[in-house]
CSV table of C-alpha atoms and ligand atoms in Angstrom, one decimal:
chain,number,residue,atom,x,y,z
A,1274,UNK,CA,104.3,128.6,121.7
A,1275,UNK,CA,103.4,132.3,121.8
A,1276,UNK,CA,100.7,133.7,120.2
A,1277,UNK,CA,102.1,135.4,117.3
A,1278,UNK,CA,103.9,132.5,116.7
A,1279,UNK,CA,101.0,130.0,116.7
A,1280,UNK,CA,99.5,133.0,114.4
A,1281,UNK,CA,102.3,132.0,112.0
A,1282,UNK,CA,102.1,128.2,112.3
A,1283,UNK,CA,98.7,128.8,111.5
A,1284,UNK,CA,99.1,130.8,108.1
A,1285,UNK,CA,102.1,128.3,107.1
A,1286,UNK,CA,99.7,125.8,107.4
A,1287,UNK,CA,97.1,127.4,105.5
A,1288,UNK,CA,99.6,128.6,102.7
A,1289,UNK,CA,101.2,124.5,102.8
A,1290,UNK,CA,97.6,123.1,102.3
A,1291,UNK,CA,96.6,125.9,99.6
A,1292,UNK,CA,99.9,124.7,97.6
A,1293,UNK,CA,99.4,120.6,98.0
A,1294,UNK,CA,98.4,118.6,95.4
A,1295,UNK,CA,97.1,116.1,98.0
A,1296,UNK,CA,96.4,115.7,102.2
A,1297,UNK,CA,97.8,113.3,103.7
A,1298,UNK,CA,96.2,113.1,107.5
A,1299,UNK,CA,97.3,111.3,110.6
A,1300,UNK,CA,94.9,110.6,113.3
A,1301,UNK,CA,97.6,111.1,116.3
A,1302,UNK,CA,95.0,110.0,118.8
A,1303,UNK,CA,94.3,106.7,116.9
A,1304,UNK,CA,97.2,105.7,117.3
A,1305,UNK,CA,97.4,106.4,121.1
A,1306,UNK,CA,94.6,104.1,121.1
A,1307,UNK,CA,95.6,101.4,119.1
A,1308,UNK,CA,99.1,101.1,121.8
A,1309,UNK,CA,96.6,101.1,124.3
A,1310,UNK,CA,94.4,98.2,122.8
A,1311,UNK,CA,97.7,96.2,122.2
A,1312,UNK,CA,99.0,96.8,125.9
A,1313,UNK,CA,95.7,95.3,127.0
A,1314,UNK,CA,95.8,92.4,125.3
A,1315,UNK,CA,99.3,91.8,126.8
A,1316,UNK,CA,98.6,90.1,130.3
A,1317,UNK,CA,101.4,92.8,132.0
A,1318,UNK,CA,104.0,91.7,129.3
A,1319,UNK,CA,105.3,95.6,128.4
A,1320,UNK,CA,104.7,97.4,124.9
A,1321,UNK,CA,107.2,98.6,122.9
A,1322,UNK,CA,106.6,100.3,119.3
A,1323,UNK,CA,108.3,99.5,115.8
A,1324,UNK,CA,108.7,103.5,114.7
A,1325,UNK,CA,111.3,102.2,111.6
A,1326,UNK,CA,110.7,103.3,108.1
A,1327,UNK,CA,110.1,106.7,109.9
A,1328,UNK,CA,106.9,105.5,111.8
A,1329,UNK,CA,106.0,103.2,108.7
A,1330,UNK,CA,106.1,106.7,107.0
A,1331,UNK,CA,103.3,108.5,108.9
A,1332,UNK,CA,106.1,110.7,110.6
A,1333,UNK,CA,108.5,109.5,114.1
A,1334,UNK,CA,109.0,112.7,114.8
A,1335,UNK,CA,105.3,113.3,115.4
A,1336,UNK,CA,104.3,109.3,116.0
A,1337,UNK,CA,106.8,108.4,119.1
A,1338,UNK,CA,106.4,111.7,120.9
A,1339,UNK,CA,102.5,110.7,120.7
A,1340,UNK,CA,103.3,106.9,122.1
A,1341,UNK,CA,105.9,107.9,124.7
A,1342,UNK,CA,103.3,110.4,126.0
A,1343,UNK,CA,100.8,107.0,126.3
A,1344,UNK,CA,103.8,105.6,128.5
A,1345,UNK,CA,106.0,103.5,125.9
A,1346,UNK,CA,110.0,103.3,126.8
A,1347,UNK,CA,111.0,101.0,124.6
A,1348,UNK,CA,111.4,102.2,120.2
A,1349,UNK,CA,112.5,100.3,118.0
A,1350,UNK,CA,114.2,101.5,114.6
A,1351,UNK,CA,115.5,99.3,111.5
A,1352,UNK,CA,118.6,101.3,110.7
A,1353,UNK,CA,121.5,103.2,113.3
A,1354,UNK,CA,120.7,106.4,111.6
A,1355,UNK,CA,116.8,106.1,112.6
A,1356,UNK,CA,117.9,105.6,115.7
A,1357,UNK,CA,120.3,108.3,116.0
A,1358,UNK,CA,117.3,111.1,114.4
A,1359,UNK,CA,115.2,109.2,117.4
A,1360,UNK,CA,117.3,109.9,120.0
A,1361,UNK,CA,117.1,113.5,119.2
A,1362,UNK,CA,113.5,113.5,119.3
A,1363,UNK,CA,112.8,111.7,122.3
A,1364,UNK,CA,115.6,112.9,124.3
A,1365,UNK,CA,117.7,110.6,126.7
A,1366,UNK,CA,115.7,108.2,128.6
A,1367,UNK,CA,113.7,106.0,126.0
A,1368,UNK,CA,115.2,102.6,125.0
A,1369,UNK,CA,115.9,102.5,121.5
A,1370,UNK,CA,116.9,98.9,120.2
A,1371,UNK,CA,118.6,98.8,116.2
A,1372,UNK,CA,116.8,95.6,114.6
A,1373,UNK,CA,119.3,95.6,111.9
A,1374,UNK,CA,122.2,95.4,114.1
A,1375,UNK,CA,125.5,97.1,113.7
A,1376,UNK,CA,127.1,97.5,109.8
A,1377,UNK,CA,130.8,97.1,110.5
A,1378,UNK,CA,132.7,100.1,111.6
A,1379,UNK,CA,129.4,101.7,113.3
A,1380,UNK,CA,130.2,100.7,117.0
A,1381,UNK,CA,131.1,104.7,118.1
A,1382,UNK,CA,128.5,106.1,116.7
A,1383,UNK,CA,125.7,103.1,117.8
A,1384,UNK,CA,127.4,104.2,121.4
A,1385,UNK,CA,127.6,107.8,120.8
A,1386,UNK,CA,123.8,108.3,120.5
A,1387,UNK,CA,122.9,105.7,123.1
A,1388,UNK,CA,121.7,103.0,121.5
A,1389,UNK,CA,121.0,99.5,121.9
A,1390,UNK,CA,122.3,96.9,119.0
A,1391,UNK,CA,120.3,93.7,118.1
A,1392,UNK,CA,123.2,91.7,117.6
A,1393,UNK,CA,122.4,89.3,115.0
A,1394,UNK,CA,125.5,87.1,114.6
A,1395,UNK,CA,128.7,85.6,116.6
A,1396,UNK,CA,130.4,88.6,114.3
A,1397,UNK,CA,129.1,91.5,115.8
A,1398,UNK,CA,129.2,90.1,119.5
A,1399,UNK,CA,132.4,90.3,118.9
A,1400,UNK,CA,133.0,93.8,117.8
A,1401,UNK,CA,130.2,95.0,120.3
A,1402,UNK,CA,133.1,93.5,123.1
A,1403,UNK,CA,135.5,95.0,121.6
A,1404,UNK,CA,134.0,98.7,121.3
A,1405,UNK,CA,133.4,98.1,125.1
A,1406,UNK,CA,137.2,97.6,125.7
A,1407,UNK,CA,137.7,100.9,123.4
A,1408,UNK,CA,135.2,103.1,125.0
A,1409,UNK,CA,135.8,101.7,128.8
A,1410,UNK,CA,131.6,101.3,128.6
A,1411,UNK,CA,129.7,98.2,129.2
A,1412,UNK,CA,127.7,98.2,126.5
A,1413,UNK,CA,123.9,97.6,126.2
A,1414,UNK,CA,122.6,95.2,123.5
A,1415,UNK,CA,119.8,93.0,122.5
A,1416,UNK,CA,120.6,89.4,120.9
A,1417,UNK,CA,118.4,88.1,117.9
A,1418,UNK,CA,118.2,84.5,117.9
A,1419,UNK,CA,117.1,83.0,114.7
A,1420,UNK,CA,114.0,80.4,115.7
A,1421,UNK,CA,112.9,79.5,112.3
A,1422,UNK,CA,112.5,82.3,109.9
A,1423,UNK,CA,115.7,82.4,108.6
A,1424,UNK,CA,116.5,86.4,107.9
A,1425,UNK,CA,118.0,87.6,111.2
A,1426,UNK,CA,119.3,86.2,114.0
A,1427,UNK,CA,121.9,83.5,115.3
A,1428,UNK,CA,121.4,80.4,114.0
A,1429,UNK,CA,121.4,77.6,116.6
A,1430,UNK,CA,124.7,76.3,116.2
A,1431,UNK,CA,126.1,79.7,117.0
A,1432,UNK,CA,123.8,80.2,119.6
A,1433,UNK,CA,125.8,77.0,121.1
A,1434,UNK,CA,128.8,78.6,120.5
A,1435,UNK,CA,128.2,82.0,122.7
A,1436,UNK,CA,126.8,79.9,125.3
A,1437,UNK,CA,129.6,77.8,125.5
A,1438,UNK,CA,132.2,80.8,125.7
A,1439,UNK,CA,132.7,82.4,129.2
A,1440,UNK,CA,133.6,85.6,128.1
A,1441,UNK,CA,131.0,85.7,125.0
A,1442,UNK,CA,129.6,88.7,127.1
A,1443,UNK,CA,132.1,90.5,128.7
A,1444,UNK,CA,131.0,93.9,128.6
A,1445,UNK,CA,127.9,93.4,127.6
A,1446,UNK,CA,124.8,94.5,129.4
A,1447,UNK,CA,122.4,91.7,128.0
A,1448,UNK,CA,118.6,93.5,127.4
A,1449,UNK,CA,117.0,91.5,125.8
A,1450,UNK,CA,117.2,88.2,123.6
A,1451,UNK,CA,114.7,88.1,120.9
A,1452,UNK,CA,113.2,86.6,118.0
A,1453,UNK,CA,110.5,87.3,115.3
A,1454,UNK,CA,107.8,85.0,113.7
A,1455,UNK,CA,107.5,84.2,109.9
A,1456,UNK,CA,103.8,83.2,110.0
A,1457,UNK,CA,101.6,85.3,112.8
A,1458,UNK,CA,99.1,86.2,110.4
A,1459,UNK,CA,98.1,82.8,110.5
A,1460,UNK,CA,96.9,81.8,113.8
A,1461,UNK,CA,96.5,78.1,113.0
A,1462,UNK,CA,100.3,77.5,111.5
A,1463,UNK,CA,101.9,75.0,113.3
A,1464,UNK,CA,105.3,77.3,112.9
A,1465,UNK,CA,104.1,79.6,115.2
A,1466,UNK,CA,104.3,76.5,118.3
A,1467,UNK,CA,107.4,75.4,116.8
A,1468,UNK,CA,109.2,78.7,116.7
A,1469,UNK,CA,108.2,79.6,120.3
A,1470,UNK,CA,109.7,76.0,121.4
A,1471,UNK,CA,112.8,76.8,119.6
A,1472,UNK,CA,113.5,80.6,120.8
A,1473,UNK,CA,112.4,79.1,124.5
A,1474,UNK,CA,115.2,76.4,124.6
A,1475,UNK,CA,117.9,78.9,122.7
A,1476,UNK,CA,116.9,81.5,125.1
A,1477,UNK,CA,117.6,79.3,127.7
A,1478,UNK,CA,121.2,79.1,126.6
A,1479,UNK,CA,121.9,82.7,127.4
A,1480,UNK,CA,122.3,84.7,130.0
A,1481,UNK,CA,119.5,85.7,131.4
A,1482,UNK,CA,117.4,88.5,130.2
A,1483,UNK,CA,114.3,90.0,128.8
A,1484,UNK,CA,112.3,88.4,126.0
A,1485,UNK,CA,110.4,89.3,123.0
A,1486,UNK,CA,108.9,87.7,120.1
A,1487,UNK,CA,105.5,89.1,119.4
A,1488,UNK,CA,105.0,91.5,116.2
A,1489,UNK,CA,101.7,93.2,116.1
A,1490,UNK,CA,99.9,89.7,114.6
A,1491,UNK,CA,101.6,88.1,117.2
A,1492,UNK,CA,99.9,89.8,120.3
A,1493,UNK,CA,97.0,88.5,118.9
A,1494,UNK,CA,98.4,85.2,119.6
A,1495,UNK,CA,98.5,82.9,122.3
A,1496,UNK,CA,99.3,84.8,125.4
A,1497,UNK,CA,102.5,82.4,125.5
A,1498,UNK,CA,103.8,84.4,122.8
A,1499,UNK,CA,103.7,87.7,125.1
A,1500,UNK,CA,107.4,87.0,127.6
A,1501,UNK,CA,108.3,90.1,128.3
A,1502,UNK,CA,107.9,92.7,126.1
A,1503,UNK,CA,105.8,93.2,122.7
A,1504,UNK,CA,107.1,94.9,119.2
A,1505,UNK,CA,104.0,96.2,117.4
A,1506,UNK,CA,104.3,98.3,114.3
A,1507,UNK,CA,101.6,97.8,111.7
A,1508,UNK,CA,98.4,97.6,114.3
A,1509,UNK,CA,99.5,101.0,115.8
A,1510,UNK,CA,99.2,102.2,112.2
A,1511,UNK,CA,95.5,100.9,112.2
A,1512,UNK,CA,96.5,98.0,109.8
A,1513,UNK,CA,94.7,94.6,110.2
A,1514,UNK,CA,96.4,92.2,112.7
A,1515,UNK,CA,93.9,89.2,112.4
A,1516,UNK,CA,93.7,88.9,108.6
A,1517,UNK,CA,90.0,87.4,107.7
A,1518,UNK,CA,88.3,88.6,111.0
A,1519,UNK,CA,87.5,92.3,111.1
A,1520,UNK,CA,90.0,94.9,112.1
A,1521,UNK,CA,90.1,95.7,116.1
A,1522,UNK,CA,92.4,98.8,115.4
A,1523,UNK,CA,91.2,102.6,115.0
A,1524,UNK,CA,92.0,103.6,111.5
A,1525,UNK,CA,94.6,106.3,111.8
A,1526,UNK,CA,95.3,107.5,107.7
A,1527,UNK,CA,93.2,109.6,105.7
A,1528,UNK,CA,94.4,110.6,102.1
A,1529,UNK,CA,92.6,113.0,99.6
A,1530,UNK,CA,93.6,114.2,96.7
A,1531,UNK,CA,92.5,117.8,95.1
A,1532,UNK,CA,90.7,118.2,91.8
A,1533,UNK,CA,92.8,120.1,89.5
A,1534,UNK,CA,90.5,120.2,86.5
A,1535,UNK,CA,87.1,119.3,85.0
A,1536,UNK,CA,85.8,118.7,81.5
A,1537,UNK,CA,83.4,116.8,79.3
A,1538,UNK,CA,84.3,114.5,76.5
A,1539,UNK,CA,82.3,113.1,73.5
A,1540,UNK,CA,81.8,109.2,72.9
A,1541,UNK,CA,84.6,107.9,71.3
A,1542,UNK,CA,87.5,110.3,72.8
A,1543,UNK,CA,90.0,108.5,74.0
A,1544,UNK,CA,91.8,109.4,77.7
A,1545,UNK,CA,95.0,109.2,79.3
A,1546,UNK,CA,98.1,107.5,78.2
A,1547,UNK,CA,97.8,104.7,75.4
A,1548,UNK,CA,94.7,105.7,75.3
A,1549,UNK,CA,94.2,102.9,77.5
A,1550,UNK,CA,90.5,103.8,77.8
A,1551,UNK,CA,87.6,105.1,75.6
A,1552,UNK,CA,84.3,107.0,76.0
A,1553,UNK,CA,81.7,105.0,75.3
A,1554,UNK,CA,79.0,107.3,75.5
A,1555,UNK,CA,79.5,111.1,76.4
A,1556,UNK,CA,81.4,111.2,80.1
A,1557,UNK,CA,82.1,114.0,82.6
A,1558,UNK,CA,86.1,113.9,84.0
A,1559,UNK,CA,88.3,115.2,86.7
A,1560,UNK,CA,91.8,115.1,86.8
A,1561,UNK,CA,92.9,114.8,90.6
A,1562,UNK,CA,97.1,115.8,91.9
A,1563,UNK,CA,97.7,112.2,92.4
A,1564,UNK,CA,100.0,109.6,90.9
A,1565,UNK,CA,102.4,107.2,91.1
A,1566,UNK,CA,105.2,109.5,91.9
A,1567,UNK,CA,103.3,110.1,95.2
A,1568,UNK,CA,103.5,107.0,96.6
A,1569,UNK,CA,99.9,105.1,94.8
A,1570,UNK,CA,100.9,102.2,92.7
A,1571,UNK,CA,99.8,101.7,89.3
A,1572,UNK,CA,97.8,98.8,90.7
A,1573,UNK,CA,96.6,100.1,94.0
A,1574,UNK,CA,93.0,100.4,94.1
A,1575,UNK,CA,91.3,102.1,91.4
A,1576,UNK,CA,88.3,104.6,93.2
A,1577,UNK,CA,87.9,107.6,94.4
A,1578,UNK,CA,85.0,108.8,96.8
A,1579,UNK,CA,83.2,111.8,96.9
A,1580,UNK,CA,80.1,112.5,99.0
A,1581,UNK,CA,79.9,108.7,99.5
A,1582,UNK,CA,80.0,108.1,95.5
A,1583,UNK,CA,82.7,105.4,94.4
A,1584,UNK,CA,84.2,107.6,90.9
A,1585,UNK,CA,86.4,105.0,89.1
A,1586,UNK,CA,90.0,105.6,87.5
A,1587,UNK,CA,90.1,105.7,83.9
A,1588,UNK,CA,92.4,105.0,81.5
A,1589,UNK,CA,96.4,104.6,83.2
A,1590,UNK,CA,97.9,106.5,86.7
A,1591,UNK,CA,100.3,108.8,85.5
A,1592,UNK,CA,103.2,110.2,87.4
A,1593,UNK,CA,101.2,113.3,88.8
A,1594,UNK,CA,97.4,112.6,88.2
A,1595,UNK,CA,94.8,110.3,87.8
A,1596,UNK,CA,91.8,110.9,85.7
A,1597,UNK,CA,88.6,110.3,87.4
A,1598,UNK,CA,85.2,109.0,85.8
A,1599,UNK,CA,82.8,111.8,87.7
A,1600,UNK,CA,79.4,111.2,85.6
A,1601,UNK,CA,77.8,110.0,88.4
A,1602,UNK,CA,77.7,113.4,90.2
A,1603,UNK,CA,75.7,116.2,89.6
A,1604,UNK,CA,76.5,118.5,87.0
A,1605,UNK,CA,79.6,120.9,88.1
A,1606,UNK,CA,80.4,119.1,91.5
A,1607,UNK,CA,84.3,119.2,92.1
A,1608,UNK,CA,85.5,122.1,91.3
A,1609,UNK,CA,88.8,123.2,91.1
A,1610,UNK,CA,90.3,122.4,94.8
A,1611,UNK,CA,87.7,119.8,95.9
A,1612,UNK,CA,89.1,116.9,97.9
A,1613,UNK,CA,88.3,113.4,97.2
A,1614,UNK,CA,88.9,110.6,99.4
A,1615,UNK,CA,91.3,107.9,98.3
A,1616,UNK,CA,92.2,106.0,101.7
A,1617,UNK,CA,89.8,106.8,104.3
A,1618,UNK,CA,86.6,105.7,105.8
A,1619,UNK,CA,85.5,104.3,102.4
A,1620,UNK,CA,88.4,102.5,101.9
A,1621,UNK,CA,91.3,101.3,104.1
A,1622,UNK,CA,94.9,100.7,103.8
A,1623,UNK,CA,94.5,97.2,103.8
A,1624,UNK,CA,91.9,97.6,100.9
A,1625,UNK,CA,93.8,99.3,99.0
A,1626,UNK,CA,97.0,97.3,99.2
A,1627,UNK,CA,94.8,94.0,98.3
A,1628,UNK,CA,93.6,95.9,95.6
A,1629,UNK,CA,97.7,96.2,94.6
A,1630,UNK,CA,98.5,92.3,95.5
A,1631,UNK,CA,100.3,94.0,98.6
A,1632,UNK,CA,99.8,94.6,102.1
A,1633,UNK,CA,99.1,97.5,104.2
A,1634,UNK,CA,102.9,98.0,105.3
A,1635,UNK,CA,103.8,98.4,101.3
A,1636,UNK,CA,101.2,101.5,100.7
A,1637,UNK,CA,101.9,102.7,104.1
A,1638,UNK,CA,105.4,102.9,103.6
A,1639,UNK,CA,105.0,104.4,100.0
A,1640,UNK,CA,103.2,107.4,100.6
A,1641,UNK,CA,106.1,109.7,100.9
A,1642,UNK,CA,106.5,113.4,101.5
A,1643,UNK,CA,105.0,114.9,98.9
A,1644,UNK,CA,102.0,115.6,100.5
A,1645,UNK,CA,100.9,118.0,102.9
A,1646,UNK,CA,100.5,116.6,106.0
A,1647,UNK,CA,97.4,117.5,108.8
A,1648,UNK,CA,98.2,116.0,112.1
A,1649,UNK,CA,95.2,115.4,114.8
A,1650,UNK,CA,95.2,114.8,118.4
A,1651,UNK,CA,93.3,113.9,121.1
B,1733,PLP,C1,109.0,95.2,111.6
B,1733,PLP,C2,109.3,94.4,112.8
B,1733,PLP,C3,108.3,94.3,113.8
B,1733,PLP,C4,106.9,94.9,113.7
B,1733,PLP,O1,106.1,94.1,112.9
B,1733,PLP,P1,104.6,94.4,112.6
B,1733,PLP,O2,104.2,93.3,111.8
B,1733,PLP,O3,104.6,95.7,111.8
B,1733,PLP,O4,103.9,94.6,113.9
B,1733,PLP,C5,108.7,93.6,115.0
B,1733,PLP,N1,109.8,92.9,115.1
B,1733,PLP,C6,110.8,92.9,114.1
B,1733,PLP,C7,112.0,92.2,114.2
B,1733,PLP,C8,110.5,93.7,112.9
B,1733,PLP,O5,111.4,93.7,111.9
């Protein structure tokens, strides 16, 4: 970048956060340290990342520049399209596998941008072939085996079937033969043992390739789990891995939300929608540019911190604001443009998704692009 044009991205910036309702910050650095935590714990298995859902919605474009840069070679995207916009940001030489396989009548354009398939069914085998005779190409793809979770995957009895047919994967250039557990956030299920029996011995049926089954609870795991290679998502994001025992990942989201107004009501006034809540004796307000349209459930947690003070919700979220209880600070605190924290280091994703009955993934994913959005590195 040249100087007048950082000038530039510097007053965009300024002008972007002096228009947002709300700051949405993504600790860049956190996350290269999270894939690093994860790679350690993997015994020389490698470390791939789950970037679908657009980095769990913190940004791929920003988030696997960041991990490649920490040495990961290996993405993985839900849909062909995320994978087709990744391939444009990370340039040729990353492995980018498509966990939701291939819709029919995607094959050209799953080859066109250099993609690998997870081939979930004796179906789509069978058109990944056939593109292979069309294009000439032998074809790259992953096979999902389905060990006990029943979403995605072959079953066992087609598993049988491919391995039985000589020519199941003529041109095909088998990667990697996966699997994914139902119940790693619970280290003591017997499932977990039974599921890495099962994707061993259906594994076994193939031809011979790389394996993966860990997701990020699973690298927490027994280091059985580990084979080959390791799909984290949430843990990179700083969620909780090991539910009940506390967090070993950096957090990496802030969110804040500006004050729009302040006022003071009598007892008795009623506030917000339905009037779903009274004053009880005389209280001090302030309406924040927050709401459900943003990405915050109804349910999510219900505070809002400000110089270490919790200031509860009151009365109902509305589309574009939230009305805070702000008695307990001094006498004109928040003016007009103050930030208050909503996720942060006084409460955490997985706080506030509890808070929601949800997890972390749901509130991650939610907070969409109506913010403005403050990335940090190093
Ligand atoms: C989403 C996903 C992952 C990543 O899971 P996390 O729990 O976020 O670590 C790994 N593998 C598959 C098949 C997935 O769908």
């Amino acid at each position: 970048m040249t100087k007048r044009e950082e000038q530039a991205d510097r007053a965009s910036d300024a002008a972007a956060l002096a228009e947002a309702g709300a700051v949405l910050t993504i600790d860049l650095g956190a996350i290269r340290a999270n894939y690093r935590l994860l790679k350690g714990k993997l015994g020389g298995a490698r470390c791939a990342a789950v970037v679908k859902a657009d980095a769990y919605g913190l940004g791929a474009d920003r988030v696997a520049p960041a991990l490649a840069e920490e040495g990961c070679d290996t993405f993985f995207v839900a849909h062909l399209g995320e994978g087709i916009a990744l391939r444009k940001i990370l340039g040729a030489v990353p492995e980018i596998f498509v966990l939701n396989g291939l819709p029919p009548g995607s094959e050209e354009f799953c080859v066109a941008a250099g993609l690998v398939p997870v081939i979930n069914s004796e179906a789509q085998l069978a058109a990944w072939r056939t593109e292979a005779v069309r294009s000439g190409k032998t074809l790259p793809a992953a096979v999902q085996v389905d060990s006990g979770m029943a979403r995605l995957g072959m079953p066992p009895e087609e598993v049988e079937r491919v391995a039985a047919d000589p020519h199941a994967f003529d041109g095909i250039d088998l990667k990697l033969v996966m699997s994914h557990f139902a119940r790693a956030d619970e280290p003591r299920e017997a499932s977990n043992a039974e599921q890495r029996a099962a994707f061993e011995a259906l594994a076994r049926k193939l031809p011979a390739a790389a394996r993966s089954l860990d997701n990020s609870p699973g690298v927490f795991l027994d280091v059985e789990n580990h084979f080959d290679l390791a799909r984290p998502g949430c843990a990179l994001y700083g969620s909780n891995p090991v539910p009940g025992k506390s967090n070993p990942m950096r957090p990496v989201v802030k969110l804040e939300a500006k004050v729009i107004q302040t006022r003071e009501i009598a007892a008795g006034a009623g506030i917000g929608y339905g009037h779903a809540a009274k004053a009880v004796d005389p209280m001090r307000l302030a309406t924040i540019s927050l709401g459900y349209a943003d990405g915050w459930h109804r349910r999510a947690a219900s505070f809002a911190f400000f110089a270490g003070k919790r200031l509860p919700f009151v009365g109902r979220v509305s589309m574009d604001s939230i009305i805070l209880d702000i008695s307990a600070l001094p006498p004109g605190s928040l003016a007009p443009g103050t930030l208050v924290e909503l996720i942060g280091p006084h409460q955490s994703v997985d706080e506030v998704a509890a808070q929601a009955g949800t997890i972390g993934y749901e509130v991650l994913t939610s907070l969409r692009h109506r913010f403005h959005r403050v990335y940090m590195d190093g």
